Coordinates of C-alpha atoms in Angstrom, one line a residue:
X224 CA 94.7 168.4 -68.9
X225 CA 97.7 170.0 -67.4
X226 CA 97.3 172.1 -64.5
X227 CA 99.3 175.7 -64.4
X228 CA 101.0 176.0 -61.1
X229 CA 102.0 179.2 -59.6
X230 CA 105.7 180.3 -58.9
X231 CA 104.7 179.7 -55.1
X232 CA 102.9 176.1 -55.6
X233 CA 106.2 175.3 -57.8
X234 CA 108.3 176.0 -54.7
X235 CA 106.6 173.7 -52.9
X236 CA 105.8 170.6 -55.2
X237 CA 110.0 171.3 -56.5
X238 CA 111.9 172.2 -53.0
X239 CA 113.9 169.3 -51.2
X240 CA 116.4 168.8 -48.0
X241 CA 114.7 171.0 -45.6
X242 CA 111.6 171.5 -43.6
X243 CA 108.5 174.0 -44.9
X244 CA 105.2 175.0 -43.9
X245 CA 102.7 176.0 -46.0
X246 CA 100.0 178.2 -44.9
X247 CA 97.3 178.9 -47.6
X248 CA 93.2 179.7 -47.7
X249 CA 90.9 177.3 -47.8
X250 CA 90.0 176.1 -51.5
X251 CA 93.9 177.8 -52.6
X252 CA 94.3 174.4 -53.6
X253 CA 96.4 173.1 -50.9
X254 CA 95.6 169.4 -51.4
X255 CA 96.2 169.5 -55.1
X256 CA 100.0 170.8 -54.6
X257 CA 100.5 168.5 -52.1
X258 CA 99.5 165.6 -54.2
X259 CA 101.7 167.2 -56.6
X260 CA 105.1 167.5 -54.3
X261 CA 104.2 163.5 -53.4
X262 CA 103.8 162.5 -57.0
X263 CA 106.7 164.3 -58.3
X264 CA 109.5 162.6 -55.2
X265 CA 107.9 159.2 -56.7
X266 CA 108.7 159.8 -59.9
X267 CA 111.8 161.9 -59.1
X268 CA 114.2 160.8 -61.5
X269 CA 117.5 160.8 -59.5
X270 CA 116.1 159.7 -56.0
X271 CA 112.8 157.6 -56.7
X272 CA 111.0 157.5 -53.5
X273 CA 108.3 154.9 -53.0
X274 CA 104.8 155.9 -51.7
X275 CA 105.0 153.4 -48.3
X276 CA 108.1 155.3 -47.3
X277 CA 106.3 158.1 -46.4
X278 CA 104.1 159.7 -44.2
X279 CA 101.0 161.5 -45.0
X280 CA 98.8 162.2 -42.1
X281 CA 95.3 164.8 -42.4
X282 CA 93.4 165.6 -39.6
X283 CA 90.0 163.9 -40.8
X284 CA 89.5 159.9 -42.0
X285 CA 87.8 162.1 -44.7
X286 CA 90.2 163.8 -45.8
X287 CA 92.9 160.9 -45.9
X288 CA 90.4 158.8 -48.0
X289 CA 90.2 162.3 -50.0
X290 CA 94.1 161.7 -50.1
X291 CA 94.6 158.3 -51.0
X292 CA 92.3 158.3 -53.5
X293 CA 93.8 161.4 -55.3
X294 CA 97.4 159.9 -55.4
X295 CA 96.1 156.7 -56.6
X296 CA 94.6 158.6 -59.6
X297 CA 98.0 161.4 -59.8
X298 CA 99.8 157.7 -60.1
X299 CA 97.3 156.1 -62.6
X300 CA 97.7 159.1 -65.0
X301 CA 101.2 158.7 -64.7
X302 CA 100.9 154.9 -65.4
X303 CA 98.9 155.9 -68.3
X304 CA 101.5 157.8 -70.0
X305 CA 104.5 155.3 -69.3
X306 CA 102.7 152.0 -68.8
X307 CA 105.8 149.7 -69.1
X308 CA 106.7 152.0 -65.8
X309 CA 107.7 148.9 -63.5
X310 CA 108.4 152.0 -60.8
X311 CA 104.6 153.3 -61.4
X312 CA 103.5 149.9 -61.1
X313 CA 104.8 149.3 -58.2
X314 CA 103.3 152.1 -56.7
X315 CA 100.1 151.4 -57.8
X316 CA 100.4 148.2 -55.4
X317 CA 101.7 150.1 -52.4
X318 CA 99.2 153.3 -52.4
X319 CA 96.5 150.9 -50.8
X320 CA 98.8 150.2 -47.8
X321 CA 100.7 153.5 -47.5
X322 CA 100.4 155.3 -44.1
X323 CA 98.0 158.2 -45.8
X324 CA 95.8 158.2 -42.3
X325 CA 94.8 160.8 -39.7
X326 CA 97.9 161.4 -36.7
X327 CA 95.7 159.1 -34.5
X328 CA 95.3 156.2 -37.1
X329 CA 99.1 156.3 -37.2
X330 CA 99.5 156.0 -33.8
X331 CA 97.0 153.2 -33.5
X332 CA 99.2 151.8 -36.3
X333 CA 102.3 152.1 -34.4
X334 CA 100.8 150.7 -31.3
X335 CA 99.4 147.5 -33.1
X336 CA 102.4 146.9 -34.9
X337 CA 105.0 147.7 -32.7
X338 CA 103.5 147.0 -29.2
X339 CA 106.4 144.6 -28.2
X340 CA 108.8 147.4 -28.7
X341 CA 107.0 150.7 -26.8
X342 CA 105.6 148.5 -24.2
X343 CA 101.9 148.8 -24.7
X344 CA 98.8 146.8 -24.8
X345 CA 97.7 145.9 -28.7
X346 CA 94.4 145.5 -27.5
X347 CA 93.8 149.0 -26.3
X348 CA 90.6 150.8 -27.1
X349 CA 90.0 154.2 -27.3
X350 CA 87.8 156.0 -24.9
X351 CA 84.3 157.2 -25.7
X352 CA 83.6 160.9 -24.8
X353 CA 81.7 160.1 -22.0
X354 CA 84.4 157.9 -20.8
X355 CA 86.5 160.6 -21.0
X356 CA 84.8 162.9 -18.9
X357 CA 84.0 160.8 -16.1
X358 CA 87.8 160.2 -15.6
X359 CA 88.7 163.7 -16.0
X360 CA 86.2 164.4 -13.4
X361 CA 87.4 161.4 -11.4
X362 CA 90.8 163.2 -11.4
X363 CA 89.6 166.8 -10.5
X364 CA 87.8 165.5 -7.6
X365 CA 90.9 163.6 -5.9
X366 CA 93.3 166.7 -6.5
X367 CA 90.6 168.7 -4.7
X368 CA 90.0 166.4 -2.1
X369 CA 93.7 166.3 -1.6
X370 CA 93.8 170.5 -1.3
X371 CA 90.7 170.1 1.0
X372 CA 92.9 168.1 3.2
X373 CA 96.2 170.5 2.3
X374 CA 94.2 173.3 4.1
X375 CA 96.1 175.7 2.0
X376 CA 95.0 179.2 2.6
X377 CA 95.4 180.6 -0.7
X378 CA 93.3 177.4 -1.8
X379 CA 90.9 178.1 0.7
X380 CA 90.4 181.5 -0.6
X381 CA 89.8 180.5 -3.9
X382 CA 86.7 178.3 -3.1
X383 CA 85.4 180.8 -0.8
X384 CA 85.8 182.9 -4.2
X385 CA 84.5 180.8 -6.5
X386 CA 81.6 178.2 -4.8
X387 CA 78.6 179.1 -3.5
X388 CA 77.9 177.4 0.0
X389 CA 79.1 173.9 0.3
X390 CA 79.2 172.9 -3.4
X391 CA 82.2 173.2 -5.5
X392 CA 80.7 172.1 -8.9
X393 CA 81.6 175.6 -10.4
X394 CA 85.5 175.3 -8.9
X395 CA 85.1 172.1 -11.0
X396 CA 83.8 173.0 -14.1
X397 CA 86.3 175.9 -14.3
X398 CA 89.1 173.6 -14.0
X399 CA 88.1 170.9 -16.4
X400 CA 87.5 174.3 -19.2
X401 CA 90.8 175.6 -18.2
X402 CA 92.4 172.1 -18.7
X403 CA 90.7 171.7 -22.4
X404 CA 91.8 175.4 -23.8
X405 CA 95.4 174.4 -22.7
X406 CA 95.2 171.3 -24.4
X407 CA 94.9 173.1 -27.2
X408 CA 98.0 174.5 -26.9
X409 CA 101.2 173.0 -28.3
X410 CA 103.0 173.9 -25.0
X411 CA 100.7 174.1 -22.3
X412 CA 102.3 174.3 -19.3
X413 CA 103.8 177.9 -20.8
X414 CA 100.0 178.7 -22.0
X415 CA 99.2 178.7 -18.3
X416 CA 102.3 180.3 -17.4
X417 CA 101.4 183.3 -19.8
X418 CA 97.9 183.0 -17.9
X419 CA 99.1 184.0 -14.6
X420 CA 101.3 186.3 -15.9
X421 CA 98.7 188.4 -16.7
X422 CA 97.7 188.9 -13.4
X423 CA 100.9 190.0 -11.9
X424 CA 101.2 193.8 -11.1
X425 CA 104.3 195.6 -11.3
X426 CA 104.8 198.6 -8.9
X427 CA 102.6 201.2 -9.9
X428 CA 100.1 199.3 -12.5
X429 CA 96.3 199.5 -12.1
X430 CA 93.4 197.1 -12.7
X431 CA 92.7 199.1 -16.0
X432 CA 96.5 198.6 -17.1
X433 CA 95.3 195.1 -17.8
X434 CA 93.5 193.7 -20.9
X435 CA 91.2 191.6 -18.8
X436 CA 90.7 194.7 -15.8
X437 CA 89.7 196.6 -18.7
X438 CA 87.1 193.8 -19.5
X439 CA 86.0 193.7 -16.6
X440 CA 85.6 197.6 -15.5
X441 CA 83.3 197.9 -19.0
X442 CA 81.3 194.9 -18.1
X443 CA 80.5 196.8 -14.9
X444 CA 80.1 200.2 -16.4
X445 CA 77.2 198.8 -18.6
X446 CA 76.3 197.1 -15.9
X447 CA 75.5 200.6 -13.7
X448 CA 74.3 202.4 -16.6
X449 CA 71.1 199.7 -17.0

């Protein structure tokens, strides 16, 4: 059964020598016209492209297997209709091994395969979450440690701030939550910039000039009124 694309989806599956993004609702049928765009540079009559040239990477394992397993049925349908397709055959053999993985399995693939090149261990491992913590909160600990040492006043002033009596759990716990939200930033280090940004004042402004002074002066009008 043929499917009937729209003039949008045909842009996509059709368009060639350049760079798109594609942002759609979930269940628009993203995956389908991406299976599509893949099937029809395979079977592009003028440039053939073979399914282990390229690079198809999803976010879940689920989602790849989701992935793999529709291209090998786009390709068997193909096969179907031209089965003395040496090309479709071909590709047949090559979907099992083409790099259709989540961006971490292809950099575990990378490593593995090319570990005499980059300079890393093939027997890596990677860390379990508690792992993880424990060496972010190895880390905190040193740096603060270190600015304990530093004795820098506006340091200083910021535990007095933030930690009640001699225990600086909270100073911690605020660092290692800033440090995840910025990771979730493609540029960090200007996420943070933006962040203190926000709380410089130019000649003249007020606390309730500001998004988060505004915050808090309703927080502690509610506050007095119970």
């Amino acid at each position: 059964m043929s499917v009937s694309w729209t003039d949008d989806q045909k842009k996509v599956i059709a368009l060639r020598g350049r760079s798109i993004l594609v942002s759609a609702a979930a269940g628009s049928g993203k995956t389908a016209v991406l299976v599509q765009r893949i099937l029809s540079k395979i079977t592009d009559q003028d440039h053939p492209v073979d399914i282990d040239r390229m690079l198809i990477m999803t976010f879940t394992r689920a989602a790849a297997g989701e992935m793999k397993e529709r291209i090998a049925l786009a390709l068997q349908e193909e096969l179907y209709k031209d089965p003395e397709n040496t090309h479709l055959q071909r590709q047949m053999t090559l979907v099992h091994t083409a790099q259709i993985s989540t961006i971490d399995g292809f950099c575990a693939y990378l490593v593995k395969n090319y570990f005499h090149r980059i300079g890393l261990d093939p027997a890596y491992r990677v860390a379990e979450e508690g792992e993880m913590r424990l060496f972010k909160e190895e880390v905190v600990s040193k740096l603060l440690n270190d600015a304990y040492e530093e004795k820098d006043p506006d340091f200083l002033k910021l535990v007095e701030c933030l930690t009640p009596g001699k225990n600086d759990d909270i100073l911690k716990d605020q660092i290692l939550e800033l440090y995840e939200k910025a990771s979730t930033d493609p540029e960090p280090e200007k996420w943070l910039e933006g962040c203190i940004a926000g709380y410089h004042f130019d000649e003249g402004e007020k606390i309730a000039d500001k998004e988060w002074g505004r915050l808090l002066l309703q927080d502690a009008g509610e506050n007095l009124e119970e």
